[in-house]
Structures are given as structure tokens and as C-alpha cells.
């Protein structure tokens, strides 16, 4: 064997031995890692890395590290971000059909929300994402949203009068809280904690695990368990990056997304009651029961203004599916 063939053989053996570099996929979400979103992200990561044998790696980007939910959705559309777990709140601005999921007092319970989302209606809405450069993979969960504030206890819709309340960038939510007399301020989650600490807003609304994961008792004295909106979360991927995957890899990504969704739902189910106790232990005054009929009547103008615009038949189908 000549010296050349020896070197060539040595290089070839090194090339064969050198591992193919893993493809890293960033997964962005706004809550901290110690939250139901973090549990979902960890489940996604472990599932996909195991299924791919490490060829696909997942870099978790919690706490709004890659921006607010609107920014991240735009990042998926242009391909600067690969994956997200996001509440549906701002997504109606990109995928109009999603707005139907965020109407007040539309879902009766966690169980009925899961049935609708995992059934025909939910899968139809996931399919709508594709027209907007996003692959809707699975329905994760944020939870039933409740109102917190630092001014006074809120029991009736009238108690909302004049409260500067942060909402997600969702015009149905804005209309609903305007109808109660509050002064809604749409804002990315990444600005909320600072705004509460500075007093530029009086309150906000979010599910129990968001309130506890962010120690909101440090900046909010009162919480009212309104449960005014069931907030889904979606596990979604940039279509640009999806198209670069093999069919087998795409199957693994779908499996990982479902594992994420299951993990979030399990954390929410396990922490809903304990989370309320944690709020009390940390000094929050909790209004545990409200007159739901009175609140539903108070926010009816949001339906009157937006239901016809955002897939009225979807809203009717969601209601009928829960009868
Ligand atoms: O998705 O913006 C919000 O209030 C969301 O509930 C939060 O970012 C988790």
C-alpha cells in the first residue's frame, strides 16, 4: 500500500467514525422552565431526542428568551425559530380560526375542552395553521384563566370598573373586559411582570400555573377564580424547518408534540387545587366563587361584536359538542 493510499484510508476511517452533527431545534415559550410549559418542553425534548437517537436535539428557550408569543409565531413563519409552545391568545392574529377557541365561557370544563380539541374540531383548526407557514402539531394546555389585581377584591363584573387590566393581544378578550368596565391593555407577556411591579397596570388574567410559576403574589394582592376563558396552548413548528425533515423525523416530531401536550395537561390537573392553596399561603386574597351567569352576561358584547367575524359555525359546533 503506498503512503497516499494509507493516508486516504486513514482519512476515510476518520470520516466514517465522525458522528453526523446533530440538528438543534429551538423550542420557545414565555413561562419559566418550572411551569406546565416547561414540563411540556422537557417531555418534547426527551421524546424527540430518544426517538431520533440524538440526531435531533432540542434547545429549550423558556421565559420569553426568544421574545413574546407574537414575536415567536412570526419567527416560525420566517424560519428564525423552529418550534414553540404558545397560548392561542395572540395566534388569532395569524390563524383567524383560532380566535373561536378564546371566547369567554365557551368551554364547560377541562374534560370537554380536551374532547373538542382532540376531536374533529380541534384537528380541523390545527390543519388551518399550514396556510400560514406553521405546522400545528398538538393541543397543549395553558388552562382556565383567572383575574388578579392589586387594587381591591373583585367579585362582580362591576368590580372591574376602571381596573387597568393587561390582556393578551386578542381583540375578543379586549372587548370582553371593556364590556365589564375595565380598561384593558393588550401586552406581550414579556412586559407583564415589570408593568405590574411598576404599577403601570393594576392586574392581569392567567391560569393558576402561570400565576404560581411567576410568584405573582409578589405583585398582586387579589385573585378571582373567574375561569372566564379556557386557554389552549399549541405545539407548533415552522413549516420551513418541517419541510427539511424526513417523513420518519416528522413522525417523531408529532409523537414528541403529543407527549408535550399530555405532560402540560397532567401538570395542570395536578396543580390546579394546590396552586390556589399556594396563593393563599403567600398572602393572596382569593375570591373562589363568582356568579358565572352574571359574568357571562357582562361579556356578551364581545360575542355580539366578534362571534360573526370569527367562524360563527365553529363556535356553535364547539357549544353543541359539549351538550
Ligand atoms: O402562554 O400571555 C399570556 O398571558 C399567556 O397566558 C402566557 O404567555 C402563557
mmCIF file of C-alpha atoms in Angstrom, residues 115-273:
data_model
loop_
_atom_site.group_PDB
_atom_site.id
_atom_site.type_symbol
_atom_site.label_atom_id
_atom_site.label_comp_id
_atom_site.label_asym_id
_atom_site.label_seq_id
_atom_site.Cartn_x
_atom_site.Cartn_y
_atom_site.Cartn_z
ATOM 1 C CA UNK A 115 -62.649 16.281 23.864
ATOM 2 C CA UNK A 116 -63.260 19.186 21.480
ATOM 3 C CA UNK A 117 -59.578 19.895 20.824
ATOM 4 C CA UNK A 118 -58.558 16.241 20.390
ATOM 5 C CA UNK A 119 -61.623 15.591 18.220
ATOM 6 C CA UNK A 120 -62.675 16.705 14.736
ATOM 7 C CA UNK A 121 -62.986 20.428 15.544
ATOM 8 C CA UNK A 122 -59.559 20.750 17.156
ATOM 9 C CA UNK A 123 -57.840 18.795 14.428
ATOM 10 C CA UNK A 124 -59.523 20.934 11.748
ATOM 11 C CA UNK A 125 -58.187 24.083 13.404
ATOM 12 C CA UNK A 126 -54.662 22.621 13.671
ATOM 13 C CA UNK A 127 -54.786 21.954 9.915
ATOM 14 C CA UNK A 128 -55.573 25.665 9.313
ATOM 15 C CA UNK A 129 -52.092 26.630 10.589
ATOM 16 C CA UNK A 130 -50.468 25.203 7.442
ATOM 17 C CA UNK A 131 -51.860 28.006 5.260
ATOM 18 C CA UNK A 132 -49.825 30.417 7.395
ATOM 19 C CA UNK A 133 -46.389 28.756 7.290
ATOM 20 C CA UNK A 134 -46.875 26.955 10.595
ATOM 21 C CA UNK A 135 -47.404 23.260 11.349
ATOM 22 C CA UNK A 136 -49.924 22.875 14.186
ATOM 23 C CA UNK A 137 -48.765 19.671 15.864
ATOM 24 C CA UNK A 138 -50.835 19.156 19.021
ATOM 25 C CA UNK A 139 -53.086 20.877 21.539
ATOM 26 C CA UNK A 140 -51.199 21.514 24.757
ATOM 27 C CA UNK A 141 -52.770 23.434 27.615
ATOM 28 C CA UNK A 142 -52.495 26.748 29.399
ATOM 29 C CA UNK A 143 -55.680 26.437 31.475
ATOM 30 C CA UNK A 144 -58.752 28.324 32.651
ATOM 31 C CA UNK A 145 -57.814 31.966 33.102
ATOM 32 C CA UNK A 146 -58.446 33.973 36.298
ATOM 33 C CA UNK A 147 -58.209 37.665 37.141
ATOM 34 C CA UNK A 148 -55.546 39.048 39.509
ATOM 35 C CA UNK A 149 -55.176 42.670 40.629
ATOM 36 C CA UNK A 150 -53.531 44.858 43.242
ATOM 37 C CA UNK A 151 -56.404 47.317 43.905
ATOM 38 C CA UNK A 152 -59.353 45.550 45.562
ATOM 39 C CA UNK A 153 -61.130 42.187 45.680
ATOM 40 C CA UNK A 154 -63.173 41.532 42.527
ATOM 41 C CA UNK A 155 -66.411 39.579 42.928
ATOM 42 C CA UNK A 156 -68.802 41.025 40.356
ATOM 43 C CA UNK A 157 -68.165 42.318 36.829
ATOM 44 C CA UNK A 158 -68.933 45.800 38.187
ATOM 45 C CA UNK A 159 -65.894 45.475 40.463
ATOM 46 C CA UNK A 160 -63.750 45.553 37.304
ATOM 47 C CA UNK A 161 -64.724 49.187 36.674
ATOM 48 C CA UNK A 162 -61.640 51.255 35.852
ATOM 49 C CA UNK A 163 -59.087 48.484 36.547
ATOM 50 C CA UNK A 164 -56.100 48.774 34.181
ATOM 51 C CA UNK A 165 -56.005 45.111 33.190
ATOM 52 C CA UNK A 166 -53.375 43.605 30.920
ATOM 53 C CA UNK A 167 -54.799 41.217 28.366
ATOM 54 C CA UNK A 168 -53.163 39.135 25.677
ATOM 55 C CA UNK A 169 -53.086 40.662 22.195
ATOM 56 C CA UNK A 170 -56.524 39.234 21.499
ATOM 57 C CA UNK A 171 -59.339 41.542 20.426
ATOM 58 C CA UNK A 172 -62.073 39.275 21.818
ATOM 59 C CA UNK A 173 -60.503 39.403 25.280
ATOM 60 C CA UNK A 174 -60.069 43.185 24.977
ATOM 61 C CA UNK A 175 -63.759 43.590 24.033
ATOM 62 C CA UNK A 176 -64.850 41.281 26.867
ATOM 63 C CA UNK A 177 -63.033 43.257 29.552
ATOM 64 C CA UNK A 178 -64.068 46.597 28.055
ATOM 65 C CA UNK A 179 -67.664 45.389 28.440
ATOM 66 C CA UNK A 180 -67.105 44.894 32.187
ATOM 67 C CA UNK A 181 -65.901 48.494 32.531
ATOM 68 C CA UNK A 182 -62.214 47.615 32.935
ATOM 69 C CA UNK A 183 -59.501 49.417 30.972
ATOM 70 C CA UNK A 184 -57.874 46.511 29.062
ATOM 71 C CA UNK A 185 -54.250 46.957 27.875
ATOM 72 C CA UNK A 186 -53.015 44.338 25.366
ATOM 73 C CA UNK A 187 -49.384 43.466 26.019
ATOM 74 C CA UNK A 188 -46.837 40.729 25.363
ATOM 75 C CA UNK A 189 -46.304 38.510 28.412
ATOM 76 C CA UNK A 190 -42.633 39.537 28.454
ATOM 77 C CA UNK A 191 -43.661 43.029 29.654
ATOM 78 C CA UNK A 192 -46.284 41.994 32.226
ATOM 79 C CA UNK A 193 -44.271 41.326 35.379
ATOM 80 C CA UNK A 194 -42.312 44.581 35.068
ATOM 81 C CA UNK A 195 -45.518 46.533 34.345
ATOM 82 C CA UNK A 196 -47.177 45.058 37.440
ATOM 83 C CA UNK A 197 -44.135 45.817 39.584
ATOM 84 C CA UNK A 198 -44.044 49.405 38.286
ATOM 85 C CA UNK A 199 -47.803 49.813 38.772
ATOM 86 C CA UNK A 200 -48.453 50.851 35.164
ATOM 87 C CA UNK A 201 -51.175 48.192 35.162
ATOM 88 C CA UNK A 202 -53.386 47.098 38.069
ATOM 89 C CA UNK A 203 -53.870 43.493 37.082
ATOM 90 C CA UNK A 204 -53.798 40.722 34.524
ATOM 91 C CA UNK A 205 -55.515 37.414 33.834
ATOM 92 C CA UNK A 206 -53.911 33.993 33.532
ATOM 93 C CA UNK A 207 -54.332 30.352 34.624
ATOM 94 C CA UNK A 208 -53.309 29.123 38.086
ATOM 95 C CA UNK A 209 -49.974 27.611 36.962
ATOM 96 C CA UNK A 210 -48.896 30.884 35.300
ATOM 97 C CA UNK A 211 -49.788 32.803 38.496
ATOM 98 C CA UNK A 212 -47.830 30.398 40.718
ATOM 99 C CA UNK A 213 -44.885 29.842 38.334
ATOM 100 C CA UNK A 214 -44.290 33.616 38.339
ATOM 101 C CA UNK A 215 -44.819 34.118 42.117
ATOM 102 C CA UNK A 216 -47.434 36.704 41.260
ATOM 103 C CA UNK A 217 -48.272 37.157 44.967
ATOM 104 C CA UNK A 218 -45.183 39.366 44.996
ATOM 105 C CA UNK A 219 -47.027 41.943 42.899
ATOM 106 C CA UNK A 220 -50.756 41.053 43.125
ATOM 107 C CA UNK A 221 -52.868 41.016 46.330
ATOM 108 C CA UNK A 222 -56.121 39.685 44.939
ATOM 109 C CA UNK A 223 -57.156 36.812 42.642
ATOM 110 C CA UNK A 224 -60.676 35.954 41.489
ATOM 111 C CA UNK A 225 -61.249 32.463 40.129
ATOM 112 C CA UNK A 226 -63.371 33.664 37.218
ATOM 113 C CA UNK A 227 -62.302 30.896 34.800
ATOM 114 C CA UNK A 228 -63.559 33.325 32.167
ATOM 115 C CA UNK A 229 -61.634 31.746 29.242
ATOM 116 C CA UNK A 230 -60.219 28.272 28.664
ATOM 117 C CA UNK A 231 -56.786 28.978 27.183
ATOM 118 C CA UNK A 232 -55.405 26.223 24.949
ATOM 119 C CA UNK A 233 -51.717 26.137 24.101
ATOM 120 C CA UNK A 234 -50.461 24.842 20.767
ATOM 121 C CA UNK A 235 -47.271 22.918 19.996
ATOM 122 C CA UNK A 236 -46.204 24.276 16.608
ATOM 123 C CA UNK A 237 -43.290 24.101 14.172
ATOM 124 C CA UNK A 238 -42.003 26.382 11.437
ATOM 125 C CA UNK A 239 -43.054 24.898 8.097
ATOM 126 C CA UNK A 240 -39.649 25.923 6.699
ATOM 127 C CA UNK A 241 -37.945 23.573 9.175
ATOM 128 C CA UNK A 242 -40.662 20.919 8.981
ATOM 129 C CA UNK A 243 -40.097 20.575 5.240
ATOM 130 C CA UNK A 244 -36.393 19.852 5.891
ATOM 131 C CA UNK A 245 -37.270 16.772 7.944
ATOM 132 C CA UNK A 246 -37.718 13.260 6.580
ATOM 133 C CA UNK A 247 -41.158 11.666 6.893
ATOM 134 C CA UNK A 248 -39.778 9.497 9.689
ATOM 135 C CA UNK A 249 -38.446 12.566 11.545
ATOM 136 C CA UNK A 250 -41.767 14.335 11.053
ATOM 137 C CA UNK A 251 -43.478 11.371 12.685
ATOM 138 C CA UNK A 252 -41.115 11.623 15.644
ATOM 139 C CA UNK A 253 -41.826 15.358 15.971
ATOM 140 C CA UNK A 254 -45.576 14.660 16.050
ATOM 141 C CA UNK A 255 -45.056 11.993 18.729
ATOM 142 C CA UNK A 256 -42.942 14.404 20.800
ATOM 143 C CA UNK A 257 -45.603 17.132 20.441
ATOM 144 C CA UNK A 258 -48.290 14.819 21.812
ATOM 145 C CA UNK A 259 -46.003 13.879 24.714
ATOM 146 C CA UNK A 260 -45.618 17.601 25.425
ATOM 147 C CA UNK A 261 -49.366 18.167 25.349
ATOM 148 C CA UNK A 262 -50.002 15.230 27.680
ATOM 149 C CA UNK A 263 -47.346 16.488 30.115
ATOM 150 C CA UNK A 264 -48.854 20.000 30.265
ATOM 151 C CA UNK A 265 -52.354 18.657 30.885
ATOM 152 C CA UNK A 266 -51.053 16.378 33.654
ATOM 153 C CA UNK A 267 -49.244 19.263 35.387
ATOM 154 C CA UNK A 268 -52.336 21.492 35.160
ATOM 155 C CA UNK A 269 -54.598 18.752 36.542
ATOM 156 C CA UNK A 270 -52.199 18.040 39.423
ATOM 157 C CA UNK A 271 -51.547 21.688 40.350
ATOM 158 C CA UNK A 272 -54.897 23.494 39.934
ATOM 159 C CA UNK A 273 -56.042 22.963 43.548
#
